[in-house]
Structures are given as structure tokens and as C-alpha cells.
Coordinates of N, CA and C in Angstrom, one line a residue:
X1 N 182.4 213.0 -93.9 CA 181.8 214.2 -93.8 C 181.8 215.3 -92.8
X2 N 182.2 216.4 -93.1 CA 182.4 217.5 -91.9 C 181.8 218.8 -92.3
X3 N 181.6 219.7 -91.3 CA 181.2 220.8 -91.4 C 182.0 222.0 -90.9
X4 N 182.2 223.2 -91.7 CA 183.0 224.1 -91.3 C 182.2 225.5 -91.7
X5 N 181.8 226.3 -90.8 CA 181.2 227.7 -91.1 C 182.3 228.8 -91.1
X6 N 182.4 229.6 -92.1 CA 183.4 230.7 -92.1 C 182.5 231.9 -92.5
X7 N 183.2 233.1 -92.2 CA 182.6 234.3 -92.6 C 182.9 234.7 -94.1
X8 N 181.9 234.4 -95.0 CA 182.1 234.3 -96.4 C 182.4 235.9 -96.7
X9 N 182.1 236.8 -96.0 CA 182.3 238.2 -96.3 C 183.9 238.5 -96.3
X10 N 184.5 237.9 -95.3 CA 185.9 238.0 -95.3 C 186.6 237.5 -96.4
X11 N 186.2 236.3 -96.9 CA 186.8 235.6 -97.9 C 186.5 236.3 -99.4
X12 N 185.3 236.5 -99.5 CA 184.9 237.0 -100.8 C 184.4 238.3 -101.0
X13 N 184.9 239.2 -100.2 CA 184.5 240.7 -100.3 C 184.9 241.3 -101.5
X14 N 185.7 240.8 -102.3 CA 186.2 241.5 -103.4 C 186.0 240.6 -104.6
X15 N 185.3 239.4 -104.6 CA 185.2 238.5 -105.7 C 183.8 238.4 -106.2
X16 N 184.0 238.3 -107.6 CA 182.8 238.1 -108.5 C 183.2 237.2 -109.5
X17 N 182.4 236.0 -109.5 CA 182.7 235.0 -110.3 C 181.7 234.0 -110.6
X18 N 181.5 233.3 -111.6 CA 180.4 232.4 -112.0 C 181.0 231.0 -112.0
X19 N 182.3 230.7 -111.8 CA 183.0 229.4 -111.9 C 183.9 229.3 -110.6
X20 N 183.3 229.4 -109.4 CA 183.9 229.2 -108.0 C 183.9 227.5 -107.7
X21 N 185.2 227.1 -107.1 CA 185.1 225.7 -106.6 C 185.7 226.0 -105.1
X22 N 185.4 225.1 -104.5 CA 186.2 225.0 -103.0 C 187.0 223.7 -102.8
X23 N 188.2 224.1 -102.5 CA 188.9 222.7 -102.3 C 189.6 222.8 -100.6
X24 N 189.4 221.7 -100.1 CA 189.7 221.5 -98.6 C 190.9 220.5 -98.6
X25 N 191.8 220.8 -97.7 CA 193.0 220.0 -97.5 C 193.3 219.9 -96.1
X26 N 193.3 218.7 -95.7 CA 193.7 218.3 -94.3 C 195.0 218.4 -94.0
X27 N 195.3 219.5 -93.2 CA 196.8 219.7 -92.9 C 197.5 218.8 -92.0
X28 N 196.4 218.0 -91.2 CA 197.0 216.9 -90.3 C 197.1 215.7 -91.1
X29 N 196.6 215.4 -92.3 CA 196.9 214.1 -93.1 C 197.2 214.5 -94.4
X30 N 198.7 214.3 -94.6 CA 199.2 214.9 -95.9 C 198.7 214.1 -97.0
X31 N 198.3 214.7 -98.0 CA 197.7 214.1 -99.3 C 196.1 214.0 -99.1
X32 N 195.5 214.2 -98.2 CA 194.2 214.1 -98.1 C 193.4 215.5 -98.5
X33 N 192.7 215.5 -99.4 CA 192.0 216.6 -99.8 C 190.8 216.4 -100.6
X34 N 189.8 217.4 -100.6 CA 188.6 217.1 -101.6 C 188.2 218.4 -102.3
X35 N 187.5 218.4 -103.3 CA 187.0 219.5 -103.9 C 185.6 219.5 -104.4
X36 N 185.0 220.7 -104.4 CA 183.6 220.7 -104.7 C 183.3 220.1 -106.2
X37 N 182.2 219.6 -106.2 CA 182.0 218.8 -107.5 C 181.5 219.7 -108.7
X38 N 180.8 220.8 -108.3 CA 180.2 221.6 -109.2 C 180.5 223.0 -109.0
X39 N 180.6 224.0 -110.1 CA 180.9 225.3 -109.7 C 179.7 226.1 -109.2
X40 N 180.0 227.1 -108.5 CA 179.0 227.9 -107.9 C 179.4 229.4 -108.2
X41 N 178.4 230.3 -108.0 CA 178.7 231.7 -108.3 C 178.8 232.5 -106.8
X42 N 179.8 233.4 -107.0 CA 180.1 234.5 -105.8 C 179.9 235.7 -106.4
X43 N 179.3 236.7 -105.8 CA 178.8 238.0 -106.3 C 178.7 238.9 -105.2
X44 N 179.0 240.2 -105.5 CA 178.7 241.2 -104.4 C 177.2 241.7 -105.0
X45 N 176.3 242.0 -104.0 CA 174.9 242.6 -104.2 C 175.2 244.0 -104.7
X46 N 174.5 244.5 -105.4 CA 174.4 245.9 -105.8 C 174.1 246.8 -104.8
X47 N 174.8 247.7 -104.4 CA 174.7 248.7 -103.3 C 173.2 249.4 -103.4
X48 N 172.8 249.7 -104.7 CA 171.7 250.3 -105.1 C 170.4 249.7 -104.5
X49 N 170.3 248.4 -104.3 CA 169.4 247.6 -104.0 C 169.0 247.8 -102.6
X50 N 168.4 249.2 -102.2 CA 168.3 249.6 -100.7 C 166.9 248.9 -100.1
X51 N 166.2 248.3 -100.9 CA 164.9 247.7 -100.5 C 165.0 246.4 -100.0
X52 N 166.2 245.8 -100.2 CA 166.5 244.4 -99.7 C 166.8 244.3 -98.4
X53 N 165.8 244.3 -97.6 CA 165.8 244.6 -96.0 C 166.4 243.2 -95.5
X54 N 166.3 242.1 -96.1 CA 166.7 240.8 -95.5 C 168.2 240.4 -95.9
X55 N 168.7 241.1 -96.8 CA 170.2 240.9 -97.1 C 170.5 239.9 -98.1
X56 N 169.5 239.4 -99.0 CA 169.5 238.3 -99.7 C 169.8 238.6 -101.3
X57 N 169.9 240.0 -101.5 CA 170.4 240.4 -102.8 C 169.0 240.1 -103.8
X58 N 167.8 240.1 -103.0 CA 166.5 239.9 -103.8 C 165.5 240.8 -103.3
X59 N 164.8 241.6 -103.9 CA 163.5 242.2 -103.2 C 162.3 241.3 -103.3
X60 N 161.8 241.0 -102.3 CA 160.6 240.0 -102.4 C 159.7 240.2 -101.2
X61 N 158.8 239.3 -101.1 CA 157.7 239.4 -100.0 C 158.4 239.4 -98.6
X62 N 159.7 238.7 -98.6 CA 160.3 238.7 -97.3 C 160.7 240.0 -96.8
X63 N 161.1 240.9 -97.9 CA 161.4 242.3 -97.5 C 160.4 243.1 -96.9
X64 N 159.2 242.8 -97.8 CA 158.0 243.6 -97.4 C 157.5 243.2 -95.9
X65 N 157.7 241.9 -95.7 CA 157.3 241.3 -94.5 C 158.1 242.0 -93.3
X66 N 159.4 242.2 -93.5 CA 160.4 242.9 -92.6 C 159.9 244.3 -92.6
X67 N 159.4 244.9 -93.5 CA 159.0 246.3 -93.5 C 157.7 246.5 -92.6
X68 N 156.8 245.7 -93.0 CA 155.5 245.8 -92.4 C 155.7 245.3 -90.9
X69 N 156.5 244.3 -90.4 CA 156.9 244.1 -89.0 C 157.4 245.1 -88.3
X70 N 158.1 246.1 -88.9 CA 158.7 247.3 -88.2 C 157.8 248.6 -88.5
X71 N 156.6 248.4 -89.0 CA 155.8 249.7 -89.5 C 155.5 250.4 -88.2
X72 N 155.8 251.6 -88.1 CA 155.4 252.6 -87.0 C 156.2 252.4 -85.7
X73 N 157.1 251.5 -85.8 CA 158.1 251.2 -84.5 C 159.0 252.6 -84.5
X74 N 159.3 253.0 -83.2 CA 160.1 254.2 -83.1 C 161.4 253.9 -82.9
X75 N 162.4 254.6 -83.3 CA 163.7 254.2 -83.3 C 164.6 255.0 -82.4
X76 N 163.7 255.8 -81.5 CA 164.4 256.7 -80.6 C 164.4 255.8 -79.1
X77 N 165.5 255.3 -78.7 CA 165.6 254.4 -77.5 C 165.3 255.2 -76.2
X78 N 165.5 256.6 -76.2 CA 165.4 257.3 -75.1 C 164.0 257.9 -74.8
X79 N 163.2 257.8 -75.8 CA 161.8 258.5 -75.7 C 160.9 257.8 -76.5
X80 N 160.2 256.5 -76.1 CA 159.3 255.9 -77.2 C 158.2 256.6 -77.6
X81 N 157.7 257.6 -76.9 CA 156.7 258.5 -77.4 C 157.0 259.7 -78.5
X82 N 158.5 259.6 -78.8 CA 158.8 260.6 -79.4 C 158.2 260.5 -81.0
X83 N 158.0 259.3 -81.4 CA 157.6 258.9 -82.7 C 156.0 259.2 -82.9
X84 N 155.4 259.3 -81.8 CA 153.8 259.3 -81.7 C 153.6 260.7 -82.4
X85 N 152.7 260.8 -83.4 CA 152.3 262.0 -83.9 C 153.4 262.7 -84.8
X86 N 154.4 262.0 -85.2 CA 155.3 262.5 -86.2 C 154.8 262.3 -87.6

């Protein structure tokens, strides 16, 4: 058993499928390979889902929590008092 973490955005940025499998081949050991047992889904989140603040393609209480956490924070790094009274 091993673990490898890759940037899925680079691999799947233009992929939408409900029948995905991963096949791993060991380049150092000829003929050694494995494939995922069950299919999984890869999809691109709808860009219109602007309230998904956590980036999981689902608007839920976690997004509301992120919104509440930043409530009334000022986004001007040069003048923190700029937002007061706005």
C-alpha cells in the first residue's frame, strides 16, 4: 500500500464522467500494476455556485460558517479603519 497525492485540477480540469477508474503502473517493476475496484465520479463544479465559499461544490452550513467568520472583516490591508462606518 502506498500513497501519492497529485493536483487533481491539473489532471481533471476538463473531465466530467461518472465512470472513472485509476490505474497505477510501477515503472520500476515491469508488469506490476493495480486498478481501482470501483468507479468514481469526476466533475467540474458549476461556476454559478458563488455561495460555495469552501470550494466543495455544495452550499451548506460550512459555507455559512466561513461567511460568519469573516463578517465585518476589513479587506484593505493598508488601512484597517477604512471599513469602519462603511
